[in-house]
Coordinates of C-alpha atoms in Angstrom, one line a residue:
Chain A
M1 CA 42.6 2.0 31.0
I2 CA 45.3 2.6 33.9
E3 CA 44.3 3.2 37.4
A4 CA 46.8 4.2 40.2
R5 CA 45.7 4.5 43.6
G6 CA 47.9 5.9 46.5
L7 CA 51.0 4.4 44.4
T8 CA 54.1 4.8 46.7
K9 CA 57.7 3.4 46.1
R10 CA 60.3 3.9 48.4
Y11 CA 64.1 3.0 48.2
G12 CA 65.6 2.9 51.6
D13 CA 64.6 6.4 53.2
K14 CA 64.3 7.9 49.7
T15 CA 60.8 8.0 48.4
A16 CA 60.6 7.9 44.5
V17 CA 57.0 8.0 44.1
D18 CA 54.8 9.4 46.7
D19 CA 51.1 8.6 47.0
V20 CA 50.1 9.1 43.4
S21 CA 46.7 8.6 42.0
F22 CA 45.4 9.1 38.5
T23 CA 43.4 7.4 35.8
V24 CA 44.6 7.0 32.2
H25 CA 41.6 6.8 30.0
P26 CA 41.0 4.9 26.6
G27 CA 40.8 6.9 23.4
V28 CA 43.1 9.7 24.4
V29 CA 46.8 10.3 24.6
T30 CA 47.7 11.0 28.3
G31 CA 51.2 12.9 28.8
F32 CA 53.0 12.0 31.9
L33 CA 55.1 15.0 32.5
G34 CA 57.8 15.8 35.1
P35 CA 61.5 16.9 35.4
N36 CA 64.3 14.2 35.2
G37 CA 64.2 12.2 38.4
A38 CA 60.4 12.9 39.2
G39 CA 59.6 9.2 39.4
K40 CA 58.1 8.8 35.9
S41 CA 60.0 5.7 35.0
T42 CA 59.5 4.1 38.4
T43 CA 55.8 4.7 38.1
M44 CA 55.6 3.0 34.7
R45 CA 57.8 0.0 36.1
M46 CA 55.2 -0.4 38.8
I47 CA 52.4 -0.3 36.2
L48 CA 54.1 -3.2 34.5
G49 CA 54.8 -5.2 37.6
L50 CA 58.5 -5.0 37.3
D51 CA 58.8 -2.9 40.4
R52 CA 56.7 -3.8 43.5
P53 CA 55.0 -0.9 45.1
S54 CA 55.8 0.1 48.6
A55 CA 52.0 0.9 49.1
G56 CA 49.0 1.7 47.0
T57 CA 47.8 -0.2 43.8
V58 CA 47.9 0.0 40.2
T59 CA 45.7 -1.7 37.8
V60 CA 45.5 -2.2 34.0
N61 CA 42.2 -2.8 32.7
G62 CA 40.8 -3.6 36.1
R63 CA 43.6 -6.1 37.1
R64 CA 47.0 -6.0 38.4
Y65 CA 49.3 -6.5 35.5
D66 CA 50.7 -9.8 36.7
Q67 CA 47.3 -11.0 37.0
H68 CA 46.6 -10.9 33.4
R69 CA 46.8 -14.3 31.4
A70 CA 47.9 -12.6 28.1
P71 CA 49.8 -9.5 29.4
L72 CA 51.1 -8.5 25.9
H73 CA 47.7 -8.1 24.6
E74 CA 46.7 -5.8 27.5
V75 CA 49.7 -3.7 27.7
G76 CA 52.4 -2.8 25.2
A77 CA 55.4 -1.0 26.7
L78 CA 58.5 0.9 25.7
L79 CA 60.7 1.5 28.6
E80 CA 63.2 4.3 29.0
A81 CA 66.3 2.1 28.9
K82 CA 66.7 -0.3 26.0
A83 CA 65.3 -3.7 26.8
I84 CA 66.9 -5.7 24.1
H85 CA 69.9 -8.2 24.2
T86 CA 72.6 -6.6 22.2
G87 CA 73.7 -9.9 20.6
R88 CA 70.3 -10.8 19.0
T89 CA 68.9 -9.3 15.9
A90 CA 65.6 -7.2 15.9
H91 CA 63.7 -10.0 14.2
N92 CA 64.7 -12.8 16.6
H93 CA 64.1 -10.5 19.6
L94 CA 60.5 -9.9 18.4
L95 CA 60.0 -13.6 17.5
A96 CA 61.1 -14.6 21.2
L97 CA 58.6 -12.2 22.8
A98 CA 55.9 -13.1 20.5
A99 CA 56.4 -16.9 21.3
T100 CA 55.5 -16.3 24.9
T101 CA 51.8 -15.8 24.0
G102 CA 51.7 -17.6 20.7
I103 CA 51.6 -14.3 18.4
P104 CA 52.2 -15.7 14.9
R105 CA 55.2 -14.9 12.8
S106 CA 53.2 -12.7 10.5
R107 CA 52.3 -10.4 13.1
V108 CA 56.1 -9.9 13.8
E109 CA 56.7 -9.2 10.3
E110 CA 53.9 -6.7 10.4
V111 CA 55.3 -4.7 13.3
V112 CA 58.7 -4.7 11.8
D113 CA 57.2 -2.9 8.7
L114 CA 55.0 -0.6 10.8
V115 CA 58.0 0.9 12.6
G116 CA 60.4 0.9 9.4
L117 CA 62.8 -1.5 10.6
R118 CA 62.7 -3.8 7.7
S119 CA 66.1 -3.1 6.3
V120 CA 67.9 -3.7 9.8
A121 CA 65.7 -6.4 11.0
R122 CA 68.4 -9.0 10.6
K123 CA 71.1 -7.1 12.0
R124 CA 72.1 -7.5 15.7
A125 CA 70.5 -4.8 17.9
G126 CA 73.8 -3.9 19.5
G127 CA 74.9 -2.0 16.6
F128 CA 71.5 0.1 16.6
S129 CA 71.4 3.7 16.9
L130 CA 69.3 5.2 19.8
G131 CA 66.6 5.9 17.1
M132 CA 66.6 2.4 15.9
G133 CA 66.6 1.0 19.5
Q134 CA 63.4 3.1 20.0
R135 CA 61.7 2.0 17.1
L136 CA 62.3 -1.6 18.0
G137 CA 61.0 -1.0 21.4
I138 CA 57.9 0.4 20.0
A139 CA 57.6 -2.8 17.7
S140 CA 57.8 -4.8 20.8
A141 CA 55.1 -2.8 22.5
L142 CA 52.7 -3.1 19.6
L143 CA 53.4 -7.0 19.0
G144 CA 50.3 -8.1 20.9
D145 CA 47.9 -5.4 19.6
P146 CA 47.4 -3.9 23.2
S147 CA 44.6 -2.0 24.4
T148 CA 46.8 0.2 26.6
V149 CA 50.2 1.4 25.2
I150 CA 52.8 2.8 27.7
L151 CA 55.7 4.7 26.3
D152 CA 58.7 6.2 28.4
E153 CA 60.4 9.1 26.6
P154 CA 59.6 7.9 23.2
V155 CA 61.2 10.6 21.3
N156 CA 64.5 10.4 22.9
G157 CA 67.1 10.0 20.1
L158 CA 64.7 10.4 17.3
D159 CA 65.4 12.6 14.3
P160 CA 62.7 15.1 13.2
E161 CA 61.2 12.6 10.8
G162 CA 61.0 10.2 13.6
I163 CA 59.6 12.7 16.1
L164 CA 57.0 13.5 13.6
W165 CA 56.2 9.8 13.1
I166 CA 55.8 9.0 16.8
R167 CA 53.2 12.0 17.2
N168 CA 51.1 10.5 14.5
L169 CA 51.3 7.1 15.7
L170 CA 50.4 8.1 19.3
K171 CA 47.5 10.0 17.9
D172 CA 46.4 7.1 15.6
L173 CA 46.6 4.6 18.4
A174 CA 44.5 6.8 20.8
A175 CA 42.0 7.5 17.7
E176 CA 41.7 3.6 17.6
G177 CA 40.4 3.5 21.1
R178 CA 43.5 2.6 23.0
A179 CA 44.7 4.2 26.3
V180 CA 48.0 5.7 25.3
F181 CA 50.5 6.9 28.2
V182 CA 53.5 8.7 27.2
S183 CA 56.0 10.2 29.3
S184 CA 58.3 13.2 28.7
H185 CA 60.4 15.9 30.2
L186 CA 59.7 18.1 27.3
M187 CA 56.3 20.1 27.7
S188 CA 56.6 21.4 24.1
E189 CA 56.6 17.8 23.0
M190 CA 53.4 16.9 25.1
A191 CA 51.7 20.1 24.0
L192 CA 51.6 18.5 20.3
T193 CA 50.3 15.0 21.2
A194 CA 48.7 14.8 24.5
E195 CA 45.0 15.7 25.3
H196 CA 45.4 15.0 28.9
L197 CA 48.1 15.8 31.4
I198 CA 49.7 14.2 34.5
V199 CA 52.3 16.2 36.0
I200 CA 54.7 14.9 38.7
G201 CA 57.8 16.4 40.5
R202 CA 59.7 14.7 43.3
G203 CA 57.6 11.8 43.1
R204 CA 54.0 13.7 43.9
L205 CA 51.4 14.6 41.7
I206 CA 51.2 18.1 40.8
A207 CA 48.5 18.4 38.3
D208 CA 46.1 16.0 36.6
T209 CA 44.2 18.2 34.0
S210 CA 43.2 18.5 30.4
M211 CA 45.8 20.0 28.0
R212 CA 43.0 22.6 27.3
E213 CA 42.7 23.9 30.9
F214 CA 46.7 23.6 31.4
V215 CA 47.1 25.9 28.3
E216 CA 44.6 28.5 29.6
Q217 CA 45.8 28.6 33.1
A218 CA 49.3 28.9 31.6
S219 CA 48.6 31.9 29.1
R220 CA 47.9 34.1 32.1
N221 CA 48.6 37.3 30.0
S222 CA 51.0 39.8 31.4
V223 CA 51.7 43.1 29.8
R224 CA 54.9 44.7 29.4
V225 CA 55.0 48.4 29.9
R226 CA 58.1 51.0 29.5
S227 CA 57.6 54.3 30.8
P228 CA 59.8 57.3 32.0
H229 CA 57.1 57.5 34.9
A230 CA 57.1 54.0 35.9
G231 CA 56.8 54.6 39.5
R232 CA 53.7 57.0 39.0
L233 CA 52.0 54.4 36.6
R234 CA 52.5 51.7 39.1
D235 CA 50.4 53.5 41.8
L236 CA 47.8 54.4 39.2
L237 CA 47.4 50.9 38.2
A238 CA 47.3 49.4 41.6
G239 CA 44.1 47.4 42.4
P240 CA 42.9 44.3 44.2
E241 CA 43.3 41.8 41.0
V242 CA 46.4 43.6 39.7
T243 CA 50.0 42.7 40.3
V244 CA 52.8 44.6 39.1
S245 CA 56.5 43.8 39.1
S246 CA 59.5 45.4 37.7
S247 CA 62.8 43.6 36.9
E248 CA 64.5 46.7 35.2
T249 CA 64.0 50.4 35.4
E250 CA 61.2 52.2 33.6
T251 CA 59.7 48.7 32.7
L252 CA 56.6 47.1 34.5
E253 CA 55.4 43.5 34.2
V254 CA 51.4 43.9 34.6
R255 CA 49.3 41.0 35.3
G256 CA 45.3 41.4 35.8
L257 CA 44.9 44.3 33.3
T258 CA 44.7 44.1 29.6
S259 CA 46.8 46.4 27.5
D260 CA 43.9 48.5 26.4
Q261 CA 43.1 49.2 29.9
I262 CA 46.6 50.3 30.8
G263 CA 46.7 52.4 27.9
Q264 CA 43.5 54.3 28.8
I265 CA 44.6 54.7 32.3
A266 CA 48.1 56.4 31.1
A267 CA 46.3 58.6 28.6
E268 CA 43.8 59.8 31.4
N269 CA 46.6 60.5 33.6
G270 CA 49.0 62.0 30.9
V271 CA 51.7 59.3 31.5
T272 CA 53.9 58.9 28.7
L273 CA 54.4 55.4 27.4
F274 CA 57.4 54.0 25.3
E275 CA 56.2 50.6 25.0
L276 CA 52.9 48.7 25.8
A277 CA 53.3 44.9 24.7
P278 CA 51.1 41.9 25.6
Q279 CA 53.1 38.9 26.7
Q280 CA 52.2 35.3 26.6
A281 CA 53.8 32.7 28.9
S282 CA 54.8 29.7 26.8
L283 CA 53.8 26.3 27.8
E284 CA 57.5 25.7 28.7
E285 CA 57.5 28.3 31.0
A286 CA 54.3 27.3 32.7
F287 CA 55.6 23.8 33.3
M288 CA 58.8 25.1 34.7
E289 CA 56.9 27.3 37.0
L290 CA 54.7 24.5 38.2
T291 CA 57.4 22.3 38.9
S292 CA 60.3 24.8 39.9
D293 CA 59.9 23.7 43.5
S294 CA 60.3 19.9 42.7
V295 CA 63.1 19.7 40.3
E296 CA 65.5 17.1 41.8
Y297 CA 68.8 18.1 40.0
R298 CA 69.3 21.7 39.0
A299 CA 72.2 23.6 37.7
A300 CA 72.3 26.2 40.2
E301 CA 69.3 28.5 39.9
R302 CA 70.0 29.3 36.2
A303 CA 66.9 27.5 34.9
R304 CA 64.5 29.5 37.2
E305 CA 66.0 32.9 36.4
E306 CA 66.0 32.3 32.7
V307 CA 62.2 31.7 33.3
A308 CA 61.7 34.8 35.4
V309 CA 63.3 37.1 32.9
Chain B
M1 CA 46.5 -2.2 12.2
T2 CA 45.0 -5.2 10.8
A3 CA 43.5 -7.8 13.3
V4 CA 45.6 -10.9 13.8
P5 CA 43.5 -13.4 15.8
M6 CA 45.4 -13.3 19.1
T7 CA 43.9 -14.6 22.1
G8 CA 47.0 -16.5 23.1
K9 CA 47.7 -16.9 26.9
V10 CA 51.2 -17.3 28.3
T11 CA 51.9 -20.9 28.9
Q12 CA 54.8 -22.9 30.3
V13 CA 55.2 -24.5 26.8
R14 CA 55.1 -21.3 25.1
V15 CA 57.7 -19.7 27.3
L16 CA 59.9 -22.7 26.8
H17 CA 59.5 -22.0 23.0
S18 CA 60.5 -18.4 23.7
E19 CA 63.6 -19.4 25.7
W20 CA 64.6 -21.9 22.9
I21 CA 64.4 -19.1 20.4
K22 CA 66.6 -16.9 22.5
L23 CA 69.2 -19.3 23.3
R24 CA 69.7 -20.3 19.6
T25 CA 69.9 -16.7 18.4
L26 CA 72.8 -15.7 20.3
R27 CA 76.3 -16.3 18.6
S28 CA 77.8 -16.7 22.3
T29 CA 75.8 -19.9 22.6
F30 CA 77.3 -21.5 19.7
F31 CA 80.9 -20.4 20.4
T32 CA 80.5 -21.5 24.0
L33 CA 79.1 -24.9 23.2
L34 CA 81.4 -25.3 20.5
A35 CA 84.3 -24.7 23.1
A36 CA 82.8 -27.3 25.4
V37 CA 82.6 -29.9 22.6
I38 CA 86.3 -29.2 21.5
A39 CA 87.7 -29.4 25.1
M40 CA 86.1 -32.8 25.3
I41 CA 87.1 -34.2 22.4
G42 CA 90.4 -32.6 21.7
M43 CA 91.7 -33.2 25.1
G44 CA 90.4 -36.9 25.2
L45 CA 92.2 -37.5 22.0
L46 CA 95.3 -35.6 23.0
F47 CA 95.6 -37.4 26.6
S48 CA 95.0 -40.7 24.7
Y49 CA 97.7 -40.2 22.1
V50 CA 100.2 -39.1 24.7
F51 CA 99.5 -42.2 26.9
E52 CA 99.6 -44.4 23.8
S53 CA 103.1 -43.1 22.6
Q54 CA 104.7 -42.7 26.1
W55 CA 103.4 -46.2 27.4
A56 CA 106.5 -47.9 26.9
T57 CA 108.6 -45.5 29.0
M58 CA 106.0 -44.8 31.6
E59 CA 106.6 -45.3 35.5
P60 CA 104.8 -48.2 36.8
Q61 CA 102.7 -46.1 39.2
R62 CA 101.2 -44.3 36.1
K63 CA 100.5 -47.4 34.3
A64 CA 98.6 -48.7 37.6
D65 CA 96.8 -45.5 37.8
F66 CA 95.6 -45.6 34.0
S67 CA 92.2 -46.3 33.3
A68 CA 91.0 -46.4 29.6
I69 CA 87.6 -45.1 30.6
T70 CA 88.2 -42.1 32.7
L71 CA 91.5 -41.0 30.8
P72 CA 89.8 -39.9 27.8
L73 CA 87.0 -38.0 29.4
R74 CA 89.2 -35.8 31.7
G75 CA 88.5 -32.8 29.2
Y76 CA 85.2 -32.5 31.1
F77 CA 87.4 -30.4 33.6
L78 CA 87.8 -27.6 30.9
A79 CA 84.4 -28.1 29.4
Q80 CA 82.7 -27.2 32.8
L81 CA 84.2 -23.8 32.5
A82 CA 82.5 -23.2 29.3
L83 CA 79.2 -24.7 30.5
G84 CA 79.2 -23.0 33.7
V85 CA 79.7 -19.6 32.0
L86 CA 77.0 -20.3 29.5
G87 CA 74.6 -21.2 32.2
V88 CA 75.4 -17.9 34.1
L89 CA 74.9 -15.9 30.7
V90 CA 71.6 -17.5 30.1
I91 CA 70.2 -15.2 32.6
S92 CA 72.8 -12.6 33.7
G93 CA 73.2 -11.6 30.0
E94 CA 69.4 -10.5 30.1
Y95 CA 70.3 -8.5 33.3
S96 CA 73.3 -6.8 31.7
T97 CA 71.6 -5.8 28.6
G98 CA 68.2 -5.0 30.0
M99 CA 66.5 -7.7 28.1
I100 CA 65.3 -9.0 31.3
R101 CA 62.6 -6.1 31.5
A102 CA 61.2 -7.1 28.3
T103 CA 61.2 -10.9 29.3
L104 CA 59.4 -10.1 32.7
S105 CA 56.9 -7.7 31.1
A106 CA 56.1 -10.5 28.7
V107 CA 55.8 -13.2 31.5
P108 CA 55.1 -11.1 34.7
K109 CA 54.6 -14.2 36.6
R110 CA 58.3 -14.6 36.2
L111 CA 58.9 -18.3 37.4
P112 CA 57.9 -19.8 34.2
V113 CA 61.0 -17.9 32.6
L114 CA 63.4 -19.5 35.2
W115 CA 62.0 -23.0 34.6
A116 CA 62.1 -22.6 30.9
K117 CA 65.8 -21.2 31.0
A118 CA 66.8 -24.2 33.2
A119 CA 64.9 -27.0 31.1
V120 CA 66.1 -25.5 27.7
F121 CA 69.8 -25.1 28.6
G122 CA 69.7 -28.4 30.6
A123 CA 68.3 -30.2 27.6
V124 CA 70.6 -28.7 24.9
T125 CA 73.6 -29.4 27.2
L126 CA 72.4 -32.9 28.0
V127 CA 72.1 -34.1 24.6
L128 CA 75.0 -32.4 23.2
M129 CA 77.3 -33.5 26.0
L130 CA 76.0 -37.1 25.8
V131 CA 76.7 -37.4 22.1
T132 CA 80.2 -35.6 22.6
S133 CA 81.1 -38.0 25.7
F134 CA 80.3 -41.1 23.5
V135 CA 82.3 -39.7 20.6
T136 CA 85.2 -38.9 22.7
F137 CA 85.2 -42.4 24.4
F138 CA 85.0 -44.3 21.1
G139 CA 87.6 -42.1 19.4
S140 CA 90.1 -42.3 22.3
Q141 CA 89.7 -46.0 22.3
A142 CA 90.7 -46.1 18.5
V143 CA 93.8 -44.0 19.5
L144 CA 94.7 -46.3 22.4
S145 CA 94.0 -49.6 20.6
S146 CA 97.5 -49.5 18.7
R147 CA 99.0 -50.6 22.2
H148 CA 96.1 -52.7 23.2
L149 CA 95.1 -50.5 25.9
Q150 CA 91.6 -49.9 24.8
T151 CA 88.4 -51.0 26.5
T152 CA 84.6 -51.2 25.5
L153 CA 81.6 -49.9 26.9
S154 CA 80.7 -53.4 28.5
A155 CA 83.8 -52.8 31.0
P156 CA 82.5 -52.3 34.6
G157 CA 81.4 -48.5 35.2
A158 CA 82.0 -47.6 31.5
V159 CA 78.6 -46.6 30.5
R160 CA 78.1 -44.9 33.9
I161 CA 81.0 -42.8 33.5
V162 CA 80.5 -42.0 29.9
A163 CA 77.1 -40.9 30.3
G164 CA 77.7 -39.6 33.7
T165 CA 80.2 -37.0 32.4
A166 CA 77.2 -35.4 30.5
L167 CA 75.1 -35.8 33.3
Y168 CA 77.7 -33.8 35.7
L169 CA 78.4 -31.2 33.0
T170 CA 74.6 -30.5 32.7
V171 CA 74.1 -30.0 36.6
V172 CA 77.4 -27.7 36.3
G173 CA 75.5 -25.6 33.7
L174 CA 72.4 -25.5 35.8
L175 CA 74.2 -24.4 38.8
G176 CA 75.3 -21.5 36.5
V177 CA 71.8 -20.7 35.7
A178 CA 70.8 -20.8 39.3
L179 CA 73.6 -18.6 40.3
G180 CA 73.1 -16.2 37.4
A181 CA 69.5 -15.6 38.6
L182 CA 70.7 -15.2 42.1
I183 CA 73.5 -12.8 41.7
R184 CA 72.6 -11.3 38.4
N185 CA 75.8 -9.9 37.7
T186 CA 77.9 -11.9 35.1
A187 CA 81.3 -11.6 36.8
G188 CA 80.1 -12.2 40.2
A189 CA 78.0 -15.0 39.3
I190 CA 81.0 -16.8 37.3
A191 CA 83.2 -16.2 40.3
T192 CA 80.9 -17.7 42.5
V193 CA 80.1 -20.9 40.4
F194 CA 83.9 -21.7 39.9
G195 CA 84.6 -20.7 43.6
L196 CA 82.2 -23.5 44.6
L197 CA 83.4 -25.9 42.1
L198 CA 87.1 -25.4 42.0
V199 CA 88.2 -23.5 44.9
L200 CA 86.4 -25.1 47.7
P201 CA 87.8 -28.4 47.4
V202 CA 91.2 -27.1 47.4
L203 CA 90.3 -25.1 50.6
G204 CA 89.0 -28.5 51.9
E205 CA 92.7 -30.1 51.6
V206 CA 93.9 -27.5 53.9
L207 CA 91.9 -28.5 56.8
P208 CA 93.1 -30.9 59.3
S209 CA 92.2 -34.5 58.1
S210 CA 90.0 -35.2 61.0
W211 CA 87.8 -32.4 59.6
S212 CA 88.5 -32.7 56.1
K213 CA 87.0 -36.3 55.8
H214 CA 83.8 -35.0 57.1
I215 CA 83.6 -31.9 54.9
T216 CA 85.7 -32.6 51.6
P217 CA 83.7 -35.5 50.1
Y218 CA 80.4 -33.6 50.4
L219 CA 81.6 -30.4 48.5
P220 CA 79.4 -29.8 45.4
S221 CA 82.0 -30.9 42.6
N222 CA 83.5 -33.7 44.9
A223 CA 80.3 -35.2 45.3
G224 CA 79.2 -34.8 41.5
Q225 CA 82.4 -36.4 40.4
A226 CA 82.1 -39.4 42.6
L227 CA 80.0 -40.3 39.6
L228 CA 83.1 -40.3 37.3
N229 CA 85.3 -42.8 39.2
V230 CA 85.6 -46.4 38.2
R231 CA 85.9 -47.3 42.0
P232 CA 84.8 -45.0 44.8
D233 CA 87.7 -43.0 46.5
P234 CA 88.1 -44.5 49.9
G235 CA 86.2 -42.2 52.2
G236 CA 84.5 -40.6 49.3
M237 CA 80.6 -41.0 48.3
G238 CA 79.2 -43.9 46.1
P239 CA 78.8 -42.7 42.6
W240 CA 75.1 -42.3 42.5
T241 CA 74.7 -40.9 46.1
G242 CA 77.6 -38.4 45.3
F243 CA 75.7 -37.3 42.2
G244 CA 72.5 -37.1 43.8
L245 CA 74.0 -34.9 46.7
F246 CA 75.4 -32.6 43.7
C247 CA 71.7 -32.5 42.3
V248 CA 70.4 -31.7 45.5
Y249 CA 72.8 -28.4 45.6
A250 CA 71.5 -27.4 42.3
V251 CA 68.0 -27.8 43.2
V252 CA 68.5 -25.7 46.3
A253 CA 70.3 -23.0 44.3
L254 CA 67.4 -23.0 41.7
A255 CA 64.8 -22.7 44.5
A256 CA 66.7 -19.8 46.0
A257 CA 66.8 -18.3 42.6
A258 CA 63.2 -18.8 42.2
Y259 CA 62.3 -17.2 45.5
V260 CA 64.4 -14.1 44.9
L261 CA 63.3 -13.6 41.3
R262 CA 59.7 -13.4 42.7
R263 CA 60.4 -10.9 45.1
R264 CA 63.0 -8.8 43.8
D265 CA 62.4 -5.6 41.6
A266 CA 63.6 -6.4 38.0

């Protein structure tokens, strides 16, 4: 269980995390979503006491992280950048971490097998691929059998098999009653694993909602209508709950009416229809719409235009 | 996941154990310590051999300056480079690789990590350099004995200087640990360590002598090396007061390192 209250981090005059409050509950996978540079990693570093908040508090299982006497048993974390000495073998890396709280060697062997690193455990971590590094990071996170697991962009650099493995692992960890907090900048990845969503952009909390609600909200249906009488149809469809937009001639994008209703109105007024197609916004589009005002780094306006089309 | 009985709390002893594992599982540790040992023993034997073979034709002044105690141990000047670098790397190596985040996540109180690093590295250096100094001393006496130039441990100051060489090198290493934690960047910290130890005394020589005599003897390396003279330099510090001052420098640096380690973001 993680509780952030008014969490703020400023670097000079730049505010990386701005008055963010949220709760990560046990037993569910909570997705932490935001564009690159939104403040996800900074938030996670503050949870772990690596960065000191400029204002606000964050507690894990009711206490500040550095107040725990056995921190590895409370929280296991995989941070974004590799946190491994490149000159040390995976096995020795885990042994050194385990030693800080007296975790036995047998547990080290166990997590090495759990993440599938047995064959390279005696090799120096400097030669590891990104995916192997991620697996070693996850092994470190699970060493203390913690009740809260924090993973920053865990699927980065993993192959499809590794991604599938992570998804199942996250679900299993949550099913065992742990609080699982996973960041990603990929909505599609979150949609497959997370039950709850916390979205931030430019350091501010944008949404804190269940995945189901988010999906429902995102799937505001629109209907694509193509007609030679687009202008007349537009007037006929007009209503208080209805929005009609048009991005090309003869084509309308209608929100607020079902395709059945539009077909009926067209027929009653003798309007010819060439096309009548219900559209569904994807989660990715919904996410980008939600965060479009808070994307820090943008390749011109392209991303936005692609969504709008 | 199987339930391993794990109720372990973080203790200073466990952090010491962890740092011991870290130190012995890096190749750089082995090679750097090996370099220090070779520098000590190799230079000691080499100097002894050169003096022994050139003795007959040597100028009287050089003969007068000769000491069978200090000459063989002059390799410490080279060994201190290796040990200072390793001291820095013990901490800066964690910052450069990102390991420090794993370390400080496991020990969020942070200070036990600094104490453990200093203690483990200090103990390893002290034990290894004590053995190395004595081996160097006895090996060199064997070389010098062919001209009957040798001395023994019972000579005045001999034990102090042989053991003191190990003490001096240990404190150099600890200064490296402290500056590594303060500066975090490997190159910057190494430059600072050797700027303090090697460059400052040279700059001190440039000062007018009326100033120099009040400053130069109290610079870190000059104070520390007072322990390694048979007779105190005129105007210099006594062996143990000098070494005591050198230790004070290291303790102040470690205290500053502890202060910033607690306060800074990792």
